[in-house]
PDB file of N, CA and C in Angstrom:
ATOM      1  N   MET A   1      -0.601  22.233 -15.606  1.00 46.00           N
ATOM      2  CA  MET A   1      -1.258  21.447 -14.772  1.00 46.00           C
ATOM      3  C   MET A   1      -2.184  22.399 -14.115  1.00 46.00           C
ATOM      4  N   ALA A   2      -3.408  22.249 -14.103  1.00 56.00           N
ATOM      5  CA  ALA A   2      -4.353  23.431 -13.238  1.00 56.00           C
ATOM      6  C   ALA A   2      -4.125  22.926 -11.773  1.00 56.00           C
ATOM      7  N   SER A   3      -3.877  22.195 -11.674  1.00 67.00           N
ATOM      8  CA  SER A   3      -3.752  22.126 -10.235  1.00 67.00           C
ATOM      9  C   SER A   3      -1.976  22.355  -9.679  1.00 67.00           C
ATOM     10  N   ASP A   4      -1.229  22.286 -10.530  1.00 82.00           N
ATOM     11  CA  ASP A   4       0.233  22.376 -10.260  1.00 82.00           C
ATOM     12  C   ASP A   4       0.636  21.818  -9.763  1.00 82.00           C
ATOM     13  N   ILE A   5       0.262  20.215  -9.949  1.00 87.00           N
ATOM     14  CA  ILE A   5       1.145  19.219  -9.987  1.00 87.00           C
ATOM     15  C   ILE A   5       1.889  18.636 -11.217  1.00 87.00           C
ATOM     16  N   SER A   6       2.817  18.464 -10.986  1.00 89.00           N
ATOM     17  CA  SER A   6       3.608  18.036 -12.524  1.00 89.00           C
ATOM     18  C   SER A   6       4.894  17.060 -12.336  1.00 89.00           C
ATOM     19  N   ILE A   7       4.423  16.297 -11.111  1.00 91.00           N
ATOM     20  CA  ILE A   7       4.859  15.264 -10.864  1.00 91.00           C
ATOM     21  C   ILE A   7       4.459  13.636 -10.133  1.00 91.00           C
ATOM     22  N   CYS A   8       4.805  12.906 -10.436  1.00 89.00           N
ATOM     23  CA  CYS A   8       3.876  11.150  -9.178  1.00 89.00           C
ATOM     24  C   CYS A   8       5.122  10.746  -9.323  1.00 89.00           C
ATOM     25  N   PHE A   9       5.245  10.090  -8.246  1.00 88.00           N
ATOM     26  CA  PHE A   9       6.075   9.628  -7.228  1.00 88.00           C
ATOM     27  C   PHE A   9       5.431   8.222  -7.314  1.00 88.00           C
ATOM     28  N   GLY A  10       5.366   6.708  -7.919  1.00 85.00           N
ATOM     29  CA  GLY A  10       4.584   5.696  -7.852  1.00 85.00           C
ATOM     30  C   GLY A  10       5.600   4.463  -8.042  1.00 85.00           C
ATOM     31  N   ASN A  11       5.238   3.399  -6.885  1.00 78.00           N
ATOM     32  CA  ASN A  11       5.304   2.392  -7.056  1.00 78.00           C
ATOM     33  C   ASN A  11       4.423   1.199  -8.023  1.00 78.00           C
ATOM     34  N   PRO A  12       4.676   0.980  -9.283  1.00 73.00           N
ATOM     35  CA  PRO A  12       4.284   0.262 -10.276  1.00 73.00           C
ATOM     36  C   PRO A  12       3.975  -1.332  -9.760  1.00 73.00           C
ATOM     37  N   ARG A  13       3.302  -1.732  -9.683  1.00 67.00           N
ATOM     38  CA  ARG A  13       3.063  -3.168  -8.627  1.00 67.00           C
ATOM     39  C   ARG A  13       1.993  -3.742  -9.472  1.00 67.00           C
ATOM     40  N   THR A  14       1.065  -4.470  -9.342  1.00 63.00           N
ATOM     41  CA  THR A  14       0.356  -5.441 -10.237  1.00 63.00           C
ATOM     42  C   THR A  14      -0.644  -3.733 -10.824  1.00 63.00           C
ATOM     43  N   SER A  15      -2.031  -3.379 -10.310  1.00 65.00           N
ATOM     44  CA  SER A  15      -2.809  -2.179 -10.709  1.00 65.00           C
ATOM     45  C   SER A  15      -2.568  -1.252 -11.321  1.00 65.00           C
ATOM     46  N   GLU A  16      -1.568  -0.709 -10.137  1.00 73.00           N
ATOM     47  CA  GLU A  16      -0.601   0.530 -10.467  1.00 73.00           C
ATOM     48  C   GLU A  16       0.062   0.560 -11.773  1.00 73.00           C
ATOM     49  N   MET A  17       0.373  -0.534 -12.496  1.00 77.00           N
ATOM     50  CA  MET A  17       1.410   0.030 -13.289  1.00 77.00           C
ATOM     51  C   MET A  17       0.665   0.137 -14.918  1.00 77.00           C
ATOM     52  N   HIS A  18      -0.659   0.351 -14.920  1.00 81.00           N
ATOM     53  CA  HIS A  18      -1.891   1.077 -16.094  1.00 81.00           C
ATOM     54  C   HIS A  18      -1.758   2.132 -15.474  1.00 81.00           C
ATOM     55  N   PHE A  19      -1.876   2.537 -14.706  1.00 81.00           N
ATOM     56  CA  PHE A  19      -2.466   3.866 -14.570  1.00 81.00           C
ATOM     57  C   PHE A  19      -0.982   4.245 -14.231  1.00 81.00           C
ATOM     58  N   LEU A  20      -0.211   4.457 -13.685  1.00 81.00           N
ATOM     59  CA  LEU A  20       0.945   4.721 -13.909  1.00 81.00           C
ATOM     60  C   LEU A  20       1.377   5.390 -15.674  1.00 81.00           C
ATOM     61  N   ALA A  21       1.437   4.378 -16.821  1.00 83.00           N
ATOM     62  CA  ALA A  21       1.690   4.602 -17.813  1.00 83.00           C
ATOM     63  C   ALA A  21       0.660   5.040 -18.392  1.00 83.00           C
ATOM     64  N   ALA A  22      -0.579   5.098 -18.019  1.00 87.00           N
ATOM     65  CA  ALA A  22      -1.641   5.994 -18.050  1.00 87.00           C
ATOM     66  C   ALA A  22      -1.150   7.705 -17.811  1.00 87.00           C
ATOM     67  N   LEU A  23      -0.954   7.856 -16.956  1.00 86.00           N
ATOM     68  CA  LEU A  23      -0.412   9.194 -16.528  1.00 86.00           C
ATOM     69  C   LEU A  23       1.375   9.588 -17.332  1.00 86.00           C
ATOM     70  N   ASN A  24       2.248   8.714 -17.780  1.00 85.00           N
ATOM     71  CA  ASN A  24       2.785   9.175 -18.864  1.00 85.00           C
ATOM     72  C   ASN A  24       2.032   9.657 -19.599  1.00 85.00           C
ATOM     73  N   GLN A  25       1.168   9.804 -19.809  1.00 90.00           N
ATOM     74  CA  GLN A  25       0.526  10.460 -21.473  1.00 90.00           C
ATOM     75  C   GLN A  25       0.073  11.290 -21.313  1.00 90.00           C
ATOM     76  N   ILE A  26       0.340  12.412 -20.038  1.00 90.00           N
ATOM     77  CA  ILE A  26       0.121  13.382 -19.945  1.00 90.00           C
ATOM     78  C   ILE A  26       0.637  14.668 -20.000  1.00 90.00           C
ATOM     79  N   LYS A  27       0.617  15.479 -20.533  1.00 90.00           N
ATOM     80  CA  LYS A  27       1.363  16.540 -21.026  1.00 90.00           C
ATOM     81  C   LYS A  27       1.690  17.333 -19.343  1.00 90.00           C
ATOM     82  N   GLY A  28       2.821  17.203 -19.671  1.00 89.00           N
ATOM     83  CA  GLY A  28       3.395  18.334 -18.204  1.00 89.00           C
ATOM     84  C   GLY A  28       3.254  17.723 -16.844  1.00 89.00           C
ATOM     85  N   LEU A  29       2.601  15.944 -17.008  1.00 89.00           N
ATOM     86  CA  LEU A  29       2.844  15.535 -15.383  1.00 89.00           C
ATOM     87  C   LEU A  29       4.362  14.536 -15.946  1.00 89.00           C
ATOM     88  N   ARG A  30       5.278  14.663 -15.077  1.00 89.00           N
ATOM     89  CA  ARG A  30       6.775  13.405 -15.156  1.00 89.00           C
ATOM     90  C   ARG A  30       6.038  12.440 -14.153  1.00 89.00           C
ATOM     91  N   CYS A  31       6.530  11.652 -14.425  1.00 88.00           N
ATOM     92  CA  CYS A  31       6.651   9.979 -13.337  1.00 88.00           C
ATOM     93  C   CYS A  31       7.488   9.769 -12.986  1.00 88.00           C
ATOM     94  N   VAL A  32       8.094   9.568 -11.819  1.00 87.00           N
ATOM     95  CA  VAL A  32       9.189   8.551 -10.957  1.00 87.00           C
ATOM     96  C   VAL A  32       8.952   7.633 -10.893  1.00 87.00           C
ATOM     97  N   SER A  33       9.333   6.534 -11.264  1.00 85.00           N
ATOM     98  CA  SER A  33       8.987   4.814 -10.011  1.00 85.00           C
ATOM     99  C   SER A  33       9.913   4.491  -9.831  1.00 85.00           C
ATOM    100  N   GLY A  34       9.348   3.910  -8.368  1.00 83.00           N
ATOM    101  CA  GLY A  34      10.389   3.313  -7.807  1.00 83.00           C
ATOM    102  C   GLY A  34       9.893   2.111  -7.270  1.00 83.00           C
ATOM    103  N   VAL A  35      10.941   1.339  -6.276  1.00 80.00           N
ATOM    104  CA  VAL A  35      10.740  -0.189  -6.236  1.00 80.00           C
ATOM    105  C   VAL A  35      10.325  -0.353  -4.626  1.00 80.00           C
ATOM    106  N   GLN A  36      10.597   1.118  -3.589  1.00 82.00           N
ATOM    107  CA  GLN A  36      10.467   0.152  -2.397  1.00 82.00           C
ATOM    108  C   GLN A  36       9.623   1.621  -1.633  1.00 82.00           C
ATOM    109  N   GLU A  37       8.724   1.999  -0.900  1.00 80.00           N
ATOM    110  CA  GLU A  37       7.751   2.440  -0.903  1.00 80.00           C
ATOM    111  C   GLU A  37       8.497   3.302   0.257  1.00 80.00           C
ATOM    112  N   SER A  38       9.220   3.229   1.059  1.00 83.00           N
ATOM    113  CA  SER A  38       9.799   4.058   2.168  1.00 83.00           C
ATOM    114  C   SER A  38      11.058   5.048   1.301  1.00 83.00           C
ATOM    115  N   LYS A  39      11.545   4.629   0.239  1.00 87.00           N
ATOM    116  CA  LYS A  39      12.532   5.282  -0.608  1.00 87.00           C
ATOM    117  C   LYS A  39      11.516   6.671  -1.502  1.00 87.00           C
ATOM    118  N   LEU A  40      10.312   6.070  -1.928  1.00 86.00           N
ATOM    119  CA  LEU A  40       9.415   6.385  -2.819  1.00 86.00           C
ATOM    120  C   LEU A  40       8.808   7.687  -1.861  1.00 86.00           C
ATOM    121  N   THR A  41       8.419   7.519  -0.557  1.00 86.00           N
ATOM    122  CA  THR A  41       7.706   8.714   0.661  1.00 86.00           C
ATOM    123  C   THR A  41       8.641   9.535   0.774  1.00 86.00           C
ATOM    124  N   GLY A  42       9.722   8.855   0.979  1.00 88.00           N
ATOM    125  CA  GLY A  42      11.333  10.317   1.271  1.00 88.00           C
ATOM    126  C   GLY A  42      10.829  11.388   0.598  1.00 88.00           C
ATOM    127  N   ALA A  43      11.267  10.752  -0.731  1.00 90.00           N
ATOM    128  CA  ALA A  43      11.559  11.425  -2.584  1.00 90.00           C
ATOM    129  C   ALA A  43      10.331  12.119  -2.437  1.00 90.00           C
ATOM    130  N   VAL A  44       8.819  12.064  -1.914  1.00 90.00           N
ATOM    131  CA  VAL A  44       7.849  12.785  -2.398  1.00 90.00           C
ATOM    132  C   VAL A  44       7.799  14.086  -1.533  1.00 90.00           C
ATOM    133  N   GLU A  45       8.779  13.266  -0.014  1.00 89.00           N
ATOM    134  CA  GLU A  45       8.179  14.570   1.069  1.00 89.00           C
ATOM    135  C   GLU A  45       9.594  15.662   0.682  1.00 89.00           C
ATOM    136  N   GLU A  46      10.438  14.895   0.335  1.00 90.00           N
ATOM    137  CA  GLU A  46      11.712  16.087   0.303  1.00 90.00           C
ATOM    138  C   GLU A  46      11.434  16.937  -1.139  1.00 90.00           C
ATOM    139  N   TYR A  47      10.809  15.950  -2.539  1.00 92.00           N
ATOM    140  CA  TYR A  47      10.735  17.594  -3.411  1.00 92.00           C
ATOM    141  C   TYR A  47       9.450  18.302  -2.831  1.00 92.00           C
ATOM    142  N   CYS A  48       8.626  17.962  -2.142  1.00 89.00           N
ATOM    143  CA  CYS A  48       7.581  18.924  -2.121  1.00 89.00           C
ATOM    144  C   CYS A  48       8.160  19.782  -0.871  1.00 89.00           C
ATOM    145  N   HIS A  49       9.401  19.783   0.242  1.00 87.00           N
ATOM    146  CA  HIS A  49       9.376  20.453   1.018  1.00 87.00           C
ATOM    147  C   HIS A  49      10.696  21.218  -0.053  1.00 87.00           C
ATOM    148  N   LEU A  50      11.821  20.961  -0.648  1.00 90.00           N
ATOM    149  CA  LEU A  50      12.448  21.958  -1.062  1.00 90.00           C
ATOM    150  C   LEU A  50      11.992  22.566  -1.978  1.00 90.00           C
ATOM    151  N   SER A  51      11.081  21.975  -3.287  1.00 91.00           N
ATOM    152  CA  SER A  51      10.426  22.621  -4.545  1.00 91.00           C
ATOM    153  C   SER A  51       9.213  23.386  -3.808  1.00 91.00           C
ATOM    154  N   GLY A  52       8.612  23.253  -2.752  1.00 90.00           N
ATOM    155  CA  GLY A  52       7.200  24.471  -2.908  1.00 90.00           C
ATOM    156  C   GLY A  52       6.181  23.866  -3.273  1.00 90.00           C
ATOM    157  N   LYS A  53       6.325  22.680  -3.967  1.00 91.00           N
ATOM    158  CA  LYS A  53       5.179  22.202  -4.926  1.00 91.00           C
ATOM    159  C   LYS A  53       4.687  21.528  -4.725  1.00 91.00           C
ATOM    160  N   PRO A  54       3.569  21.046  -4.280  1.00 90.00           N
ATOM    161  CA  PRO A  54       3.012  19.562  -4.664  1.00 90.00           C
ATOM    162  C   PRO A  54       3.150  18.522  -5.286  1.00 90.00           C
ATOM    163  N   ALA A  55       2.464  17.794  -4.843  1.00 90.00           N
ATOM    164  CA  ALA A  55       2.936  16.137  -6.036  1.00 90.00           C
ATOM    165  C   ALA A  55       2.452  15.467  -5.371  1.00 90.00           C
ATOM    166  N   PHE A  56       2.153  14.302  -6.212  1.00 86.00           N
ATOM    167  CA  PHE A  56       0.948  12.811  -5.743  1.00 86.00           C
ATOM    168  C   PHE A  56       2.340  11.812  -6.009  1.00 86.00           C
ATOM    169  N   ILE A  57       1.655  10.750  -4.889  1.00 86.00           N
ATOM    170  CA  ILE A  57       2.468   9.286  -5.000  1.00 86.00           C
ATOM    171  C   ILE A  57       0.943   8.320  -5.176  1.00 86.00           C
ATOM    172  N   LEU A  58       1.794   7.450  -6.180  1.00 84.00           N
ATOM    173  CA  LEU A  58       0.665   6.383  -6.021  1.00 84.00           C
ATOM    174  C   LEU A  58       1.592   5.247  -5.347  1.00 84.00           C
ATOM    175  N   VAL A  59       1.002   4.241  -4.180  1.00 79.00           N
ATOM    176  CA  VAL A  59       1.850   3.102  -3.836  1.00 79.00           C
ATOM    177  C   VAL A  59       0.908   2.031  -3.601  1.00 79.00           C
ATOM    178  N   HIS A  60       1.331   0.906  -3.441  1.00 72.00           N
ATOM    179  CA  HIS A  60       0.083  -0.157  -3.954  1.00 72.00           C
ATOM    180  C   HIS A  60       0.018  -0.927  -2.232  1.00 72.00           C
ATOM    181  N   LEU A  61      -1.541  -0.959  -1.905  1.00 68.00           N
ATOM    182  CA  LEU A  61      -1.640  -1.826  -1.114  1.00 68.00           C
ATOM    183  C   LEU A  61      -1.548  -1.241   0.529  1.00 68.00           C
ATOM    184  N   ALA A  62      -2.274  -1.784   1.812  1.00 61.00           N
ATOM    185  CA  ALA A  62      -1.773  -0.859   2.841  1.00 61.00           C
ATOM    186  C   ALA A  62      -0.670  -1.581   3.310  1.00 61.00           C
ATOM    187  N   PRO A  63      -0.517  -2.392   3.380  1.00 63.00           N
ATOM    188  CA  PRO A  63       0.669  -3.211   4.509  1.00 63.00           C
ATOM    189  C   PRO A  63       1.945  -2.380   3.631  1.00 63.00           C
ATOM    190  N   ILE A  64       2.020  -2.496   2.647  1.00 65.00           N
ATOM    191  CA  ILE A  64       3.254  -1.877   1.901  1.00 65.00           C
ATOM    192  C   ILE A  64       3.664  -0.642   2.017  1.00 65.00           C
ATOM    193  N   LEU A  65       1.906   0.464   2.144  1.00 69.00           N
ATOM    194  CA  LEU A  65       2.201   1.238   2.320  1.00 69.00           C
ATOM    195  C   LEU A  65       2.456   1.836   3.491  1.00 69.00           C
ATOM    196  N   ALA A  66       2.672   1.300   4.141  1.00 73.00           N
ATOM    197  CA  ALA A  66       3.091   1.410   5.996  1.00 73.00           C
ATOM    198  C   ALA A  66       4.709   1.301   5.806  1.00 73.00           C
ATOM    199  N   ASN A  67       5.691   0.617   5.196  1.00 76.00           N
ATOM    200  CA  ASN A  67       6.715   1.012   5.056  1.00 76.00           C
ATOM    201  C   ASN A  67       7.199   2.687   4.807  1.00 76.00           C
ATOM    202  N   GLY A  68       6.428   3.212   4.534  1.00 79.00           N
ATOM    203  CA  GLY A  68       6.619   4.508   3.890  1.00 79.00           C
ATOM    204  C   GLY A  68       5.910   6.010   4.744  1.00 79.00           C
ATOM    205  N   LEU A  69       4.899   5.417   5.869  1.00 80.00           N
ATOM    206  CA  LEU A  69       3.872   5.932   6.337  1.00 80.00           C
ATOM    207  C   LEU A  69       4.543   6.972   7.400  1.00 80.00           C
ATOM    208  N   SER A  70       6.156   6.689   7.924  1.00 81.00           N
ATOM    209  CA  SER A  70       6.654   7.764   8.987  1.00 81.00           C
ATOM    210  C   SER A  70       7.513   9.158   8.283  1.00 81.00           C
ATOM    211  N   ASN A  71       7.351   8.762   6.617  1.00 82.00           N
ATOM    212  CA  ASN A  71       7.849  10.058   6.073  1.00 82.00           C
ATOM    213  C   ASN A  71       6.521  10.608   5.533  1.00 82.00           C
ATOM    214  N   LEU A  72       5.645  10.182   5.702  1.00 80.00           N
ATOM    215  CA  LEU A  72       4.270  10.881   4.943  1.00 80.00           C
ATOM    216  C   LEU A  72       3.681  11.459   6.737  1.00 80.00           C
ATOM    217  N   ASN A  73       3.769  11.064   7.232  1.00 82.00           N
ATOM    218  CA  ASN A  73       3.853  11.795   8.522  1.00 82.00           C
ATOM    219  C   ASN A  73       4.872  12.685   8.527  1.00 82.00           C
ATOM    220  N   ASN A  74       6.227  12.688   8.275  1.00 83.00           N
ATOM    221  CA  ASN A  74       6.668  14.411   7.959  1.00 83.00           C
ATOM    222  C   ASN A  74       6.536  14.831   7.400  1.00 83.00           C
ATOM    223  N   ALA A  75       5.621  14.419   6.088  1.00 82.00           N
ATOM    224  CA  ALA A  75       4.992  15.543   5.385  1.00 82.00           C
ATOM    225  C   ALA A  75       4.075  15.878   5.683  1.00 82.00           C
ATOM    226  N   LYS A  76       3.430  15.750   6.727  1.00 83.00           N
ATOM    227  CA  LYS A  76       1.702  16.225   7.508  1.00 83.00           C
ATOM    228  C   LYS A  76       2.429  17.253   8.061  1.00 83.00           C
ATOM    229  N   LYS A  77       3.462  16.708   8.620  1.00 84.00           N
ATOM    230  CA  LYS A  77       4.025  17.876  10.189  1.00 84.00           C
ATOM    231  C   LYS A  77       4.372  18.958   9.221  1.00 84.00           C
ATOM    232  N   ALA A  78       4.739  18.754   8.076  1.00 83.00           N
ATOM    233  CA  ALA A  78       5.813  20.071   7.314  1.00 83.00           C
ATOM    234  C   ALA A  78       4.784  20.694   6.510  1.00 83.00           C
ATOM    235  N   ASN A  79       3.631  19.671   6.166  1.00 83.00           N
ATOM    236  CA  ASN A  79       2.426  20.764   5.389  1.00 83.00           C
ATOM    237  C   ASN A  79       2.487  20.659   4.210  1.00 83.00           C
ATOM    238  N   SER A  80       3.660  19.547   4.001  1.00 84.00           N
ATOM    239  CA  SER A  80       3.866  18.722   2.597  1.00 84.00           C
ATOM    240  C   SER A  80       2.636  18.948   1.541  1.00 84.00           C
ATOM    241  N   GLY A  81       2.640  19.613   0.390  1.00 83.00           N
ATOM    242  CA  GLY A  81       1.474  19.453  -0.459  1.00 83.00           C
ATOM    243  C   GLY A  81       1.134  17.963  -1.369  1.00 83.00           C
ATOM    244  N   ILE A  82       0.956  16.766  -1.047  1.00 83.00           N
ATOM    245  CA  ILE A  82       0.857  15.234  -0.953  1.00 83.00           C
ATOM    246  C   ILE A  82      -0.217  14.782  -1.462  1.00 83.00           C
ATOM    247  N   LEU A  83      -0.488  14.460  -2.847  1.00 80.00           N
ATOM    248  CA  LEU A  83      -2.028  13.448  -3.149  1.00 80.00           C
ATOM    249  C   LEU A  83      -1.673  12.128  -2.245  1.00 80.00           C
ATOM    250  N   LYS A  84      -2.059  11.228  -1.898  1.00 77.00           N
ATOM    251  CA  LYS A  84      -2.080   9.911  -1.837  1.00 77.00           C
ATOM    252  C   LYS A  84      -2.589   8.853  -2.589  1.00 77.00           C
ATOM    253  N   ILE A  85      -2.254   8.502  -3.933  1.00 75.00           N
ATOM    254  CA  ILE A  85      -3.350   7.306  -4.103  1.00 75.00           C
ATOM    255  C   ILE A  85      -2.583   6.043  -4.224  1.00 75.00           C
ATOM    256  N   LEU A  86      -3.629   5.279  -3.127  1.00 72.00           N
ATOM    257  CA  LEU A  86      -3.290   3.951  -2.580  1.00 72.00           C
ATOM    258  C   LEU A  86      -3.855   3.024  -3.731  1.00 72.00           C
ATOM    259  N   GLY A  87      -3.019   1.878  -4.198  1.00 68.00           N
ATOM    260  CA  GLY A  87      -3.720   1.011  -5.483  1.00 68.00           C
ATOM    261  C   GLY A  87      -4.200  -0.422  -4.373  1.00 68.00           C
ATOM    262  N   LYS A  88      -4.957  -1.356  -4.930  1.00 66.00           N
ATOM    263  CA  LYS A  88      -5.699  -2.280  -4.357  1.00 66.00           C
ATOM    264  C   LYS A  88      -5.294  -3.318  -5.007  1.00 66.00           C
ATOM    265  N   HIS A  89      -5.572  -4.911  -5.211  1.00 63.00           N
ATOM    266  CA  HIS A  89      -5.665  -6.518  -5.798  1.00 63.00           C
ATOM    267  C   HIS A  89      -6.585  -5.820  -6.801  1.00 63.00           C
ATOM    268  N   ALA A  90      -5.848  -6.485  -8.059  1.00 65.00           N
ATOM    269  CA  ALA A  90      -7.084  -7.021  -9.232  1.00 65.00           C
ATOM    270  C   ALA A  90      -8.314  -7.894  -8.350  1.00 65.00           C
ATOM    271  N   THR A  91      -9.455  -7.636  -8.767  1.00 68.00           N
ATOM    272  CA  THR A  91     -10.488  -8.232  -8.265  1.00 68.00           C
ATOM    273  C   THR A  91     -10.540 -10.081  -8.641  1.00 68.00           C
ATOM    274  N   CYS A  92      -9.592 -10.087  -9.431  1.00 70.00           N
ATOM    275  CA  CYS A  92      -9.352 -11.386  -9.924  1.00 70.00           C
ATOM    276  C   CYS A  92      -8.123 -12.516  -8.902  1.00 70.00           C
ATOM    277  N   ARG A  93      -7.072 -11.575  -8.167  1.00 62.00           N
ATOM    278  CA  ARG A  93      -6.359 -12.179  -6.820  1.00 62.00           C
ATOM    279  C   ARG A  93      -7.109 -11.978  -5.837  1.00 62.00           C
ATOM    280  N   LEU A  94      -8.207 -11.306  -6.168  1.00 63.00           N
ATOM    281  CA  LEU A  94      -8.836 -11.485  -4.737  1.00 63.00           C
ATOM    282  C   LEU A  94      -9.971 -12.743  -3.924  1.00 63.00           C
ATOM    283  N   LYS A  95      -9.761 -13.436  -4.661  1.00 68.00           N
ATOM    284  CA  LYS A  95     -10.347 -14.820  -4.526  1.00 68.00           C
ATOM    285  C   LYS A  95     -10.182 -15.416  -3.546  1.00 68.00           C
ATOM    286  N   GLY A  96      -9.021 -15.850  -3.135  1.00 64.00           N
ATOM    287  CA  GLY A  96      -7.650 -16.225  -2.427  1.00 64.00           C
ATOM    288  C   GLY A  96      -7.842 -15.615  -1.753  1.00 64.00           C
ATOM    289  N   ASP A  97      -8.273 -14.805  -0.925  1.00 60.00           N
ATOM    290  CA  ASP A  97      -7.868 -13.880   0.662  1.00 60.00           C
ATOM    291  C   ASP A  97      -6.764 -13.947   0.177  1.00 60.00           C
ATOM    292  N   VAL A  98      -5.982 -12.791  -0.410  1.00 60.00           N
ATOM    293  CA  VAL A  98      -4.226 -12.941  -0.380  1.00 60.00           C
ATOM    294  C   VAL A  98      -4.081 -11.800   0.691  1.00 60.00           C
ATOM    295  N   PRO A  99      -3.243 -12.151   1.434  1.00 59.00           N
ATOM    296  CA  PRO A  99      -2.510 -11.316   2.224  1.00 59.00           C
ATOM    297  C   PRO A  99      -3.173  -9.644   2.391  1.00 59.00           C
ATOM    298  N   LEU A 100      -2.516  -9.465   1.410  1.00 58.00           N
ATOM    299  CA  LEU A 100      -2.425  -7.845   1.626  1.00 58.00           C
ATOM    300  C   LEU A 100      -4.162  -7.445   0.459  1.00 58.00           C
ATOM    301  N   GLY A 101      -4.520  -8.156   0.452  1.00 56.00           N
ATOM    302  CA  GLY A 101      -6.213  -7.853   0.238  1.00 56.00           C
ATOM    303  C   GLY A 101      -7.387  -7.086   1.611  1.00 56.00           C
ATOM    304  N   GLY A 102      -7.896  -6.655   1.101  1.00 54.00           N
ATOM    305  CA  GLY A 102      -8.973  -6.746   2.477  1.00 54.00           C
ATOM    306  C   GLY A 102      -9.004  -4.869   3.037  1.00 54.00           C
ATOM    307  N   PRO A 103      -9.905  -4.568   3.945  1.00 55.00           N
ATOM    308  CA  PRO A 103     -10.133  -3.267   4.092  1.00 55.00           C
ATOM    309  C   PRO A 103      -8.842  -2.379   4.114  1.00 55.00           C
ATOM    310  N   LEU A 104      -8.707  -1.741   3.362  1.00 52.00           N
ATOM    311  CA  LEU A 104      -7.299  -0.634   3.212  1.00 52.00           C
ATOM    312  C   LEU A 104      -6.990  -0.012   5.424  1.00 52.00           C
ATOM    313  N   MET A 105      -7.571   0.860   5.500  1.00 48.00           N
ATOM    314  CA  MET A 105      -7.287   1.426   6.258  1.00 48.00           C
ATOM    315  C   MET A 105      -6.921   0.436   7.771  1.00 48.00           C
ATOM    316  N   SER A 106      -8.214  -0.663   8.098  1.00 49.00           N
ATOM    317  CA  SER A 106      -8.090  -1.484   9.232  1.00 49.00           C
ATOM    318  C   SER A 106      -6.313  -2.582   9.177  1.00 49.00           C
ATOM    319  N   ARG A 107      -6.302  -2.459   8.079  1.00 43.00           N
ATOM    320  CA  ARG A 107      -4.440  -3.490   7.893  1.00 43.00           C
ATOM    321  C   ARG A 107      -3.404  -2.399   8.278  1.00 43.00           C
ATOM    322  N   VAL A 108      -3.398  -1.025   8.100  1.00 44.00           N
ATOM    323  CA  VAL A 108      -2.701  -0.359   8.246  1.00 44.00           C
ATOM    324  C   VAL A 108      -3.074   0.580   9.818  1.00 44.00           C
ATOM    325  N   TYR A 109      -4.077   1.135  10.237  1.00 45.00           N
ATOM    326  CA  TYR A 109      -4.432   1.500  11.731  1.00 45.00           C
ATOM    327  C   TYR A 109      -5.153   0.465  12.700  1.00 45.00           C
ATOM    328  N   LYS A 110      -4.648   0.489  13.847  1.00 46.00           N
ATOM    329  CA  LYS A 110      -5.026  -0.305  14.589  1.00 46.00           C
ATOM    330  C   LYS A 110      -5.800   0.478  15.886  1.00 46.00           C
ATOM    331  N   LYS A 111      -6.903  -0.228  16.235  1.00 46.00           N
ATOM    332  CA  LYS A 111      -7.817   0.612  16.922  1.00 46.00           C
ATOM    333  C   LYS A 111      -6.618   0.143  18.535  1.00 46.00           C
ATOM    334  N   PRO A 112      -7.168   1.343  19.571  1.00 47.00           N
ATOM    335  CA  PRO A 112      -6.153   1.734  20.547  1.00 47.00           C
ATOM    336  C   PRO A 112      -7.263   0.715  21.377  1.00 47.00           C
ATOM    337  N   LEU A 113      -5.983  -0.043  22.265  1.00 41.00           N
ATOM    338  CA  LEU A 113      -7.035  -0.547  23.224  1.00 41.00           C
ATOM    339  C   LEU A 113      -7.662  -0.077  24.564  1.00 41.00           C
TER     340      LEU A 113
END
């Protein structure tokens, strides 16, 4: 690939399943699926650190992303080349004001007092 990214670590939940399936069709791109974000963010951080290559990660929603933020913070400090893509609920599920819906960043980062 032109970007030199050849691997995607993903957490296929609702909306991301189809995205990861489509990525699997791209020649030269390998997708690694995992169930828990802290394990995936640790894997992508270690992959970038050990290989010296960039990678990207696809995770589900802000509160669930919070499970892996410590690993992504370590990756940032190490200048690892990680592209993060965050999924969101399908619009048909947002009618019930689901706990994982809403503004992405406001659910991850709290404003200081």
